[in-house]
Amino acid sequence: MEANAPIRIGVAGLGTVGTSLVRMVARHGNDLAVRSGRPIVISGVCARDRGKDRDIDVSGMEWFDDPVALARDPGNDIFVELIGGSEGPARASVEAALSTGKHVVTANKALLAEHGNELARLAEGADASLNFEAAAAGGIPIIKTLREALAGNTVSRIYGILNGTSNYILSRMEQDHIGFEECLAEAQRLGYAEADPSFDIGGQDAAHKLALLTSIAFGTEVDGEAIYVEGISSITSADIEAADELGYRIKLLGVACRTDSGIEQRVHPTMVPRSSAIARIDGVTNAVAIEADFVGQLVLSGPGAGGDATASSVMSDIADIARGDRVGTFGRPASDLEPYRRAGMRTHEGGYYVRLSVYDRPGAFAAISQRMADRGISLESIVQRRRAPRAAPGHERPVEPAPVIMITYETTEAEIRAALETIKTDGHIAGEPQMIRIEQFT
Amino acid sequence: MEANAPIRIGVAGLGTVGTSLVRMVARHGNDLAVRSGRPIVISGVCARDRGKDRDIDVSGMEWFDDPVALARDPGNDIFVELIGGSEGPARASVEAALSTGKHVVTANKALLAEHGNELARLAEGADASLNFEAAAAGGIPIIKTLREALAGNTVSRIYGILNGTSNYILSRMEQDHIGFEECLAEAQRLGYAEADPSFDIGGQDAAHKLALLTSIAFGTEVDGEAIYVEGISSITSADIEAADELGYRIKLLGVACRTDSGIEQRVHPTMVPRSSAIARIDGVTNAVAIEADFVGQLVLSGPGAGGDATASSVMSDIADIARGDRVGTFGRPASDLEPYRRAGMRTHEGGYYVRLSVYDRPGAFAAISQRMADRGISLESIVQRRRAPRAAPGHERPVEPAPVIMITYETTEAEIRAALETIKTDGHIAGEPQMIRIEQFT
């Protein structure tokens, strides 16, 4: 390619991100040419409904009804996949583009979490770039930071708020003392949550993103299945208030860290110290923190979603290709990625927050404490939030459950689960125990 | 160069950053080769005192006493300048390296703030890279973010905490209610401040860094002189307490923003809303926030200094060159940088915090208010912190100054300065008025 020949882009998918990208090239075309050393031109586009009014000017761009045809078309040098979904036309078109040796830029986390290893090998074999800055944390340049800026570091832990919907709900629950259901309904009204919110609040969306970050951070193959996932729907106002009293906030975190038995990957509601940087990320904002041997700790925060912010990351990937910068999909050649060795959750070590509804009977609390002690679990603090009213003199005290909150010192997932199982069987508590993991930061 | 030929580094300066870099290559050599596609080898080093014990292994590296000789030596492909200073051996060796077409990586903010335009042209003419990630914010990948990740954005404002020493002092003053002098002495004991701290606390260090960020963010030539600079030594505990009462924190910020009359660059103590991300950066940590049209707001925080963190950024630059990634020094060809058009401080618009020691006499406050009104300045809030004790009945009230704090609505620097000048002349206040600019965030 000549230095000043335009680089031609084919864009498949004209939703919020695709239309933002078209607007960006129209608005900043001159500046993009100066920065990249060559003009960036959208030569072809593809979407399901050609007649839809998108308020963008696509004249001068060739229209395709079939994304695979656009992916194979020699009229573009980079195929931008903004269709979504891990199978179907998204997968087919990305594979078609890479097979013809064409560079691919995608915002598709599900596709990469599920098929990232094969696609990375396909890209490498065809000597093409496969870039996906927009897939991990919207507008935050976390992929570039991990793949390039931290080249001289070994990462020990990466964690983040990777789902804006969940963070919005938890922030609102805390700030305005309202319940989960009400917050979710509000998030849906404001467009922060889908009509079917399960993918966001169930943690799957964050898990897909975490899988990509883990691969680059630790140099391992992507394994989108090997993630422990727990969503936020069990979090109650009682948990949020108790966390506040104890100096914590509750965040849906994705965490990946190196342990003796492999790499732990988990997404779950997490108690984080109120003074930590990650605790202070509110609303739909995302944030990723990286701990590495030379740099220490870096935190990047910004918009995790939205058409414009996501288009910003898509363009970062395009500009890199236009400039001739070639980085391995996951930061190194696909053949150099180590097999992912999963550390199971049973060996996870940490402190735990436990909330129980304890029947207020003599000996109940002693029995519970003993069950914890039997498993070698020490308690850092215990809060009995409020007792049921005492019965009149001469009558038996009412057997109403009262909330008891415990914070444990460090133990393992296996021990705490075993202890809670026995406590349940003993019959001193009502309902299910609530258990939230505590993440410590240095 | 063959794909797998090693890239050879010459390192001039073996202080904390240089020794960290040597250790990094020793520890992570294999991984660096995998990530960069070729081995990274330190082939030559240079420092003033060869005999000094640095606890690093430099066997196998050629020793140079003269950095210019190392810069010219054909035995290395990249010259890493870690000497410091805007003139002398640092400048001479960087010029020598670029003149021979050799890539340069430097952590030297003063050199680039003062000679960045010439050096960028020299690099471009020689088809060499001039990279300086470590010069702006230690381990934070802000140069890469601005030069590459935000390619599709127009930046409207960039601001940050760019000096860890000053931030440490302000944080300590606030948290522990101790005075400036005591905090400075402590920072010196802990090694966070130099024996001569004037460059840090006077704002010059932050100004150099800001000049580099401004150039990339706005596509303009570097002008390290065109920055309004005010340090933190005038900040008192009274200011910090008043800020807290009013919902603000005081930070030494570097701010660059586009205005109608040009680009404003300033470093000064700043009142920032307590709820803003930047307000929550404590201690020696640095942070940079970017506001841009597509991405919205990004905030990057991390270590702004320290040998290991700075070496992390130096290696990021080296790995980019090893991989073949070539970016213009300030994000675009030197000939495409626009002349820097300075917006003078007189036209700066914003709110102001003003603290006066007012003699408690009838009419004093009315006169002061009138002077503000004469300049069209409206007051958002007024706090009279404590009055001098009233005199006994029948006696005149004591004429002791009492602190009065005002927050203005938006006005200009010219108006507030003129108002305060007149107020001083009127004789109702003791000493100098304190004035701190307020920065608003959306």
PDB file of C-alpha atoms in Angstrom, chain B residues 91-92 94-102 115-128 130 329 334:
ATOM      1  CA  ARG B  91      20.101  17.710  24.626  1.00  0.00           C
ATOM      2  CA  ALA B  92      23.411  17.049  22.904  1.00  0.00           C
ATOM      3  CA  VAL B  94      19.363  13.293  21.849  1.00  0.00           C
ATOM      4  CA  GLU B  95      20.282  15.575  18.944  1.00  0.00           C
ATOM      5  CA  ALA B  96      23.244  13.361  18.101  1.00  0.00           C
ATOM      6  CA  ALA B  97      21.104  10.217  18.090  1.00  0.00           C
ATOM      7  CA  LEU B  98      18.344  11.721  15.958  1.00  0.00           C
ATOM      8  CA  SER B  99      20.887  13.221  13.561  1.00  0.00           C
ATOM      9  CA  THR B 100      22.211   9.754  12.831  1.00  0.00           C
ATOM     10  CA  GLY B 101      18.641   8.502  12.218  1.00  0.00           C
ATOM     11  CA  LYS B 102      18.482   6.613  15.473  1.00  0.00           C
ATOM     12  CA  HIS B 115      12.995  22.061  22.466  1.00  0.00           C
ATOM     13  CA  GLY B 116      10.196  19.707  21.450  1.00  0.00           C
ATOM     14  CA  ASN B 117       9.385  21.385  18.134  1.00  0.00           C
ATOM     15  CA  GLU B 118      12.961  21.317  16.824  1.00  0.00           C
ATOM     16  CA  LEU B 119      13.499  17.770  18.061  1.00  0.00           C
ATOM     17  CA  ALA B 120      10.258  16.567  16.439  1.00  0.00           C
ATOM     18  CA  ARG B 121      11.354  18.077  13.126  1.00  0.00           C
ATOM     19  CA  LEU B 122      14.806  16.556  13.502  1.00  0.00           C
ATOM     20  CA  ALA B 123      13.285  13.128  14.198  1.00  0.00           C
ATOM     21  CA  GLU B 124      10.937  13.412  11.269  1.00  0.00           C
ATOM     22  CA  GLY B 125      13.678  14.491   8.891  1.00  0.00           C
ATOM     23  CA  ALA B 126      15.748  11.500   9.937  1.00  0.00           C
ATOM     24  CA  ASP B 127      12.742   9.146   9.776  1.00  0.00           C
ATOM     25  CA  ALA B 128      13.262   8.242  13.409  1.00  0.00           C
ATOM     26  CA  LEU B 130      11.002  10.263  19.274  1.00  0.00           C
ATOM     27  CA  THR B 329       6.257  12.829  18.036  1.00  0.00           C
ATOM     28  CA  ALA B 334       5.709  18.202  12.855  1.00  0.00           C
TER      29      ALA B 334
END
